[in-house]
Structures are given as structure tokens and as C-alpha cells.
Amino acid sequence: MKRDFLHVSDFTSEEIYETLELAKWVKDKFKRREKYFPFDNQSMAMIFAKPSARTRVSFETGFYRLGGHALYLGPNDIGIGKRESVADIARVLSRYNDVIMARLFEHKHILELAKYASVPVVNGLTDYNHPCQIMADILTIYEKLGSLNDLKIVYIGDGNNIVHSWLELALRIPMHFVCVCPEGFLPNQKLVDMVNEDGKSKIEISHDPYEAVKGANVIYTDVWASMGQKEEAEIRKKKFDGFQVNSNLMSATGTKPYFMHCLPAERGVEVTDEVCDSENSIIFDQAENRMHAQNAVMIKLQKDSKK
Ligand code: CP
Ligand code: NVA
């Protein structure tokens, strides 16, 4: 048996809390430069069909520091789904590697990769979701707030892959999550309905940033045009007029919320420099925690795959 991490909701609530504790433990070990090599003599193939800074560097560095070797396969290398089928790539890479991490366009391709791989597969972002990012985000919030009770997370911007993984988390950890987006840029309605029907969390969709942000613990945003949509950037700037996270909007919260962004940010577009560089901005803590959260996920998958 092997286990994959393709959606945050692939883990139960208990497993998410367990993974957060493990992430804190492994982070502490790293900070003290203690040697810990659960992936000694092992390798991980990292498939990137899209560009990346954080995902590439945090996985490669993190896996090395867990004793393993990570192999970067960039957009022009293996041609997944083009030069060779996803299923064949999965079977071939499983013969050489102990873990596969992939950043792909189509979500169905990561499902297929996991289906045909005989080793754990970790989702490093698809057009649909970005589970490792949200594990890092919730770890960061847990560290900053000291608990995950009474969370009001307000996301402002495109109802994209980041939002979908927040919704996956909301299936497992209770929260009030508000997605504030222009008409026509909503997250997947089926997923929103599923989370609301599940009843653990409350999900709201709003088109009014100044009203929605009231009482938030966290204000979160992401680029208005994701990878694969960059040719729409100019038209999106017009459609997203009024949805920029700036100091006025941060003040309208009436609280002193943390500011979060998965990065890369388009400073001056979805968020101002002033907010990015404010004392409540925790964007670089989030980026750092990518490594620790992912390491914990991989250690957990390794442990569960051996059972
Ligand atoms: N946040 C994130 O995944 O960044 P990269 O696209 O640089 O990996
Ligand atoms: N929504 C962004 C996230 C980047 C980490 C994108 O898909 O480009």
C-alpha cells in the first residue's frame, strides 16, 4: 500500500493536526541543525510542467535535509502527457524513485500519476488546487495565533487553486472562510456547496471587500492571473478593480489581521508594497513553512506507505 497527498482533504482532521505537530517538530530539529535522515539513500523525482521558485527550492532543499536526493525535471525535460503518457511516466519514475512530486496543469493528470505510480505522489500545484501551500499556511497561522479556534479567513481575489485548497482544509478544520471575488471569478461551486453541507465550516462568497473583511484574523490574496492565464492579465486587472488589498482595506477589518500571500506577488496589482511589507505581513514565514510542512507530509506518507 502507498499513500498520496493530492488534496488537503486526503488527510483526516486528526492527520492534519498530527502533520502540523510533526512539521513543528521537524522544523525545530532543522533550526538546531540536528541530523535527521528518514529518506537516507532515497530519491524523489520532481516534475515541473510550470515554473516555480518556492516549490522547487523548498522540496529540493527539504528532501536533501531529510537525507535524500531530489531530481528536478523541468517543463522541457520529460514532456509528461505529451512526449509520453502520464501513466507510463508514473510507472517508469516509480522504478527509480521513492517519492514523486509534481506540478502540473490538469488536475486529472495528477490523479492519473498517483493511480499508476507505486510510490507516494505529492501534488505541488495543479490548475485546480495547491495542497502543500495550504498546509504551510495553516502551520503558519497555528504558530502565530497559537490555536486554530475561531478562525475568520478572508481571501480576496480570484477563486482559484489556492481557494480550492482552503476549501479542502475547511472540510477538516472548522473555520469561517470568505472568498471575495468579482462576478465570474468564483471558486468551484460544487466544492463550496460540499463544504457548507458538511457543516464543519462556514463558507461565504462575497463581492464586497470592505464589508467582508470585518473581524478577519487573516487577509489572504493571490495573483489575479495564475500560471496559464497570463495572457488574460490586462483584462483581469480591469475586472478586479476594487479588489486590491491595500492599507484602507486592511483598516476596514477593525482588527489587526495577518496578511498572507502564497507568492509570487504582483506588487502594486493585487496587493500594495505597503501591505506586503507591513509588520502584520507573514508572507515570508509562509514561504519558509512550505519546506517544513511538506517535509512533514512526506514523512507521514512514507510511514503510512510502509504499514
Ligand atoms: N507559492 C508557490 O507555490 O510558489 P512557486 O510557484 O514559486 O513554487
Ligand atoms: N494561483 C497561483 C498560485 C501560485 C503559487 C498560480 O496558479 O499561478
Short mmCIF file of C-alpha atoms in Angstrom, two decimals, residues 25-248:
data_model
loop_
_atom_site.label_atom_id
_atom_site.label_comp_id
_atom_site.label_asym_id
_atom_site.label_seq_id
_atom_site.Cartn_x
_atom_site.Cartn_y
_atom_site.Cartn_z
CA TRP A 25 8.98 19.09 15.44
CA VAL A 26 10.96 18.70 12.21
CA LYS A 27 11.31 22.49 11.86
CA ASP A 28 12.75 22.68 15.36
CA LYS A 29 15.23 19.93 14.51
CA PHE A 30 16.30 21.81 11.39
CA LYS A 31 16.75 25.05 13.32
CA ARG A 32 19.05 23.24 15.72
CA ARG A 33 20.87 21.66 12.76
CA GLU A 34 20.26 18.19 14.18
CA LYS A 35 20.70 15.38 11.70
CA TYR A 36 17.50 13.54 10.81
CA PHE A 37 17.55 11.31 7.73
CA PRO A 38 14.31 9.36 7.24
CA PHE A 39 14.93 9.46 3.46
CA ASP A 40 18.55 8.31 3.67
CA ASN A 41 19.61 6.68 0.40
CA GLN A 42 16.31 7.60 -1.27
CA SER A 43 15.39 9.81 -4.18
CA MET A 44 12.47 11.97 -5.24
CA ALA A 45 11.54 12.90 -8.79
CA MET A 46 10.12 16.43 -9.07
CA ILE A 47 8.11 17.04 -12.24
CA PHE A 48 7.50 20.69 -13.11
CA ALA A 49 5.25 21.45 -16.07
CA LYS A 50 5.04 25.08 -14.80
CA PRO A 51 7.63 27.48 -13.35
CA SER A 52 8.37 27.63 -9.62
CA ALA A 53 10.65 29.21 -7.03
CA ARG A 54 9.30 28.16 -3.61
CA THR A 55 8.02 24.71 -4.54
CA ARG A 56 11.17 23.72 -6.35
CA VAL A 57 13.61 25.06 -3.80
CA SER A 58 11.70 24.01 -0.68
CA PHE A 59 11.18 20.44 -1.93
CA GLU A 60 14.72 20.05 -3.21
CA THR A 61 16.33 21.55 -0.10
CA GLY A 62 13.89 19.88 2.28
CA PHE A 63 14.35 16.42 0.81
CA TYR A 64 18.13 16.81 0.87
CA ARG A 65 17.97 17.79 4.52
CA LEU A 66 15.90 14.68 5.23
CA GLY A 67 18.78 12.64 3.83
CA GLY A 68 17.53 12.12 0.27
CA HIS A 69 18.30 13.29 -3.24
CA ALA A 70 15.79 15.27 -5.32
CA LEU A 71 15.80 15.30 -9.08
CA TYR A 72 14.41 18.31 -10.99
CA LEU A 73 12.53 17.53 -14.20
CA GLY A 74 11.58 20.86 -15.78
CA PRO A 75 8.95 21.85 -18.35
CA ASN A 76 11.23 20.90 -21.27
CA ASP A 77 12.53 17.61 -19.89
CA ILE A 78 10.16 14.66 -19.83
CA GLY A 79 7.12 16.12 -21.60
CA ILE A 80 4.57 14.48 -19.34
CA GLY A 81 1.34 13.80 -21.24
CA LYS A 82 2.99 14.97 -24.46
CA ARG A 83 6.17 13.02 -25.20
CA GLU A 84 4.96 10.14 -23.05
CA SER A 85 1.70 9.24 -21.33
CA VAL A 86 1.16 10.19 -17.70
CA ALA A 87 0.64 6.53 -16.79
CA ASP A 88 3.93 5.43 -18.37
CA ILE A 89 5.86 8.27 -16.74
CA ALA A 90 4.35 7.21 -13.38
CA ARG A 91 5.42 3.59 -13.87
CA VAL A 92 8.91 4.47 -15.06
CA LEU A 93 9.67 7.04 -12.34
CA SER A 94 8.41 4.60 -9.69
CA ARG A 95 11.18 2.18 -10.72
CA TYR A 96 13.90 4.70 -9.85
CA ASN A 97 12.43 6.84 -7.08
CA ASP A 98 10.86 6.61 -3.63
CA VAL A 99 8.63 9.70 -3.95
CA ILE A 100 7.21 11.67 -6.89
CA MET A 101 6.28 15.33 -6.55
CA ALA A 102 4.55 17.01 -9.47
CA ARG A 103 3.35 20.45 -10.53
CA LEU A 104 1.02 20.02 -13.48
CA PHE A 105 -1.64 21.88 -15.41
CA GLU A 106 -4.56 19.47 -15.44
CA HIS A 107 -5.75 18.06 -12.15
CA LYS A 108 -6.80 14.80 -13.81
CA HIS A 109 -3.13 14.24 -14.65
CA ILE A 110 -2.03 14.29 -11.01
CA LEU A 111 -4.82 11.78 -10.24
CA GLU A 112 -3.58 9.59 -13.06
CA LEU A 113 0.04 9.94 -11.96
CA ALA A 114 -0.91 8.79 -8.45
CA LYS A 115 -3.01 5.94 -9.81
CA TYR A 116 -0.18 4.43 -11.84
CA ALA A 117 2.76 5.25 -9.54
CA SER A 118 3.73 2.63 -7.00
CA VAL A 119 5.38 5.25 -4.75
CA PRO A 120 3.75 8.20 -2.90
CA VAL A 121 2.80 11.15 -5.10
CA VAL A 122 2.69 14.70 -3.73
CA ASN A 123 0.76 17.44 -5.54
CA GLY A 124 2.93 20.55 -5.97
CA LEU A 125 0.05 22.54 -7.60
CA THR A 126 -2.40 21.97 -10.42
CA ASP A 127 -4.86 24.33 -12.10
CA TYR A 128 -7.36 23.07 -9.51
CA ASN A 129 -5.55 23.12 -6.16
CA HIS A 130 -2.34 23.62 -4.16
CA PRO A 131 -2.50 21.47 -1.01
CA CYS A 132 1.14 21.85 0.15
CA GLN A 133 0.72 25.63 0.15
CA ILE A 134 -2.32 25.49 2.40
CA MET A 135 -0.62 23.05 4.80
CA ALA A 136 2.20 25.61 5.10
CA ASP A 137 -0.33 28.41 5.55
CA ILE A 138 -2.25 26.72 8.32
CA LEU A 139 1.03 25.81 10.04
CA THR A 140 1.99 29.50 9.92
CA ILE A 141 -1.37 30.59 11.33
CA TYR A 142 -1.10 27.94 14.07
CA GLU A 143 2.35 29.27 15.03
CA LYS A 144 1.22 32.89 15.01
CA LEU A 145 -2.15 32.56 16.74
CA GLY A 146 -1.25 29.60 18.96
CA SER A 147 -4.55 27.86 18.15
CA LEU A 148 -6.86 27.19 15.24
CA ASN A 149 -10.04 28.16 17.05
CA ASP A 150 -12.37 30.90 15.80
CA LEU A 151 -10.62 31.45 12.51
CA LYS A 152 -12.04 34.02 10.13
CA ILE A 153 -10.02 33.87 6.93
CA VAL A 154 -10.93 36.37 4.24
CA TYR A 155 -9.49 35.66 0.81
CA ILE A 156 -9.73 38.48 -1.72
CA GLY A 157 -9.16 37.88 -5.42
CA ASP A 158 -9.58 35.09 -7.94
CA GLY A 159 -11.48 31.95 -6.88
CA ASN A 160 -8.54 29.79 -7.93
CA ASN A 161 -6.42 26.77 -6.92
CA ILE A 162 -5.45 28.42 -3.61
CA VAL A 163 -9.11 28.90 -2.69
CA HIS A 164 -9.91 25.28 -3.55
CA SER A 165 -7.26 24.02 -1.14
CA TRP A 166 -8.56 26.37 1.57
CA LEU A 167 -11.97 24.78 0.99
CA GLU A 168 -10.43 21.30 1.26
CA LEU A 169 -8.97 22.35 4.60
CA ALA A 170 -12.34 23.74 5.69
CA LEU A 171 -13.73 20.21 5.27
CA ARG A 172 -11.34 19.11 8.00
CA ILE A 173 -10.76 22.13 10.30
CA PRO A 174 -13.65 24.39 11.36
CA MET A 175 -13.36 27.94 10.08
CA HIS A 176 -15.29 30.86 8.70
CA PHE A 177 -13.87 31.31 5.21
CA VAL A 178 -14.97 34.16 2.97
CA CYS A 179 -13.96 34.31 -0.67
CA VAL A 180 -14.35 37.84 -2.01
CA CYS A 181 -14.17 37.84 -5.79
CA PRO A 182 -15.65 39.64 -8.79
CA GLU A 183 -18.63 38.03 -10.55
CA GLY A 184 -17.35 35.40 -12.98
CA PHE A 185 -14.27 34.51 -10.89
CA LEU A 186 -15.88 32.28 -8.29
CA PRO A 187 -14.39 29.09 -6.89
CA ASN A 188 -15.85 25.69 -7.80
CA GLN A 189 -19.49 25.84 -6.68
CA LYS A 190 -19.74 22.09 -6.06
CA LEU A 191 -16.85 22.27 -3.61
CA VAL A 192 -18.31 25.33 -1.86
CA ASP A 193 -21.65 23.51 -1.51
CA MET A 194 -19.96 20.34 -0.29
CA VAL A 195 -18.13 22.21 2.48
CA ASN A 196 -21.27 24.08 3.54
CA GLU A 197 -23.34 20.88 3.53
CA ASP A 198 -20.65 19.13 5.58
CA GLY A 199 -21.30 21.81 8.19
CA LYS A 200 -17.94 21.90 9.99
CA SER A 201 -17.08 25.28 8.46
CA LYS A 202 -18.98 28.26 7.15
CA ILE A 203 -18.14 29.34 3.60
CA GLU A 204 -19.32 32.62 2.18
CA ILE A 205 -18.89 34.13 -1.25
CA SER A 206 -18.90 37.92 -1.32
CA HIS A 207 -18.38 40.65 -3.89
CA ASP A 208 -17.92 43.41 -1.32
CA PRO A 209 -14.35 43.55 0.07
CA TYR A 210 -14.96 46.34 2.60
CA GLU A 211 -17.92 44.54 4.18
CA ALA A 212 -16.40 41.03 4.05
CA VAL A 213 -13.11 41.83 5.80
CA LYS A 214 -14.73 42.94 9.07
CA GLY A 215 -13.44 40.93 12.03
CA ALA A 216 -10.93 38.87 9.99
CA ASN A 217 -7.93 37.19 11.65
CA VAL A 218 -6.27 36.74 8.27
CA ILE A 219 -6.48 38.57 4.96
CA TYR A 220 -5.17 36.45 2.10
CA THR A 221 -4.68 37.21 -1.57
CA ASP A 222 -3.07 35.72 -4.65
CA VAL A 223 -2.34 36.88 -8.21
CA TRP A 224 -5.34 37.76 -10.35
CA ALA A 225 -3.93 35.81 -13.31
CA SER A 226 -2.46 32.41 -12.43
CA MET A 227 0.13 30.46 -14.39
CA GLY A 228 -1.50 29.53 -17.69
CA GLN A 229 -3.71 32.67 -17.63
CA LYS A 230 -1.04 35.33 -18.02
CA GLU A 231 -2.39 36.46 -21.42
CA GLU A 232 -5.57 37.49 -19.56
CA ALA A 233 -3.62 39.67 -17.10
CA GLU A 234 -4.62 43.05 -18.55
CA ILE A 235 -8.30 42.27 -18.89
CA ARG A 236 -8.32 40.76 -15.39
CA LYS A 237 -6.81 43.97 -13.96
CA LYS A 238 -9.95 45.78 -15.13
CA LYS A 239 -12.32 43.10 -13.83
CA PHE A 240 -10.61 43.03 -10.43
CA ASP A 241 -10.69 46.79 -9.99
CA GLY A 242 -11.59 47.47 -6.33
CA PHE A 243 -10.26 44.10 -5.09
CA GLN A 244 -6.71 45.24 -4.29
CA VAL A 245 -5.50 44.60 -0.74
CA ASN A 246 -4.23 47.98 0.42
CA SER A 247 -3.94 49.83 3.72
CA ASN A 248 -7.51 51.17 3.50
#
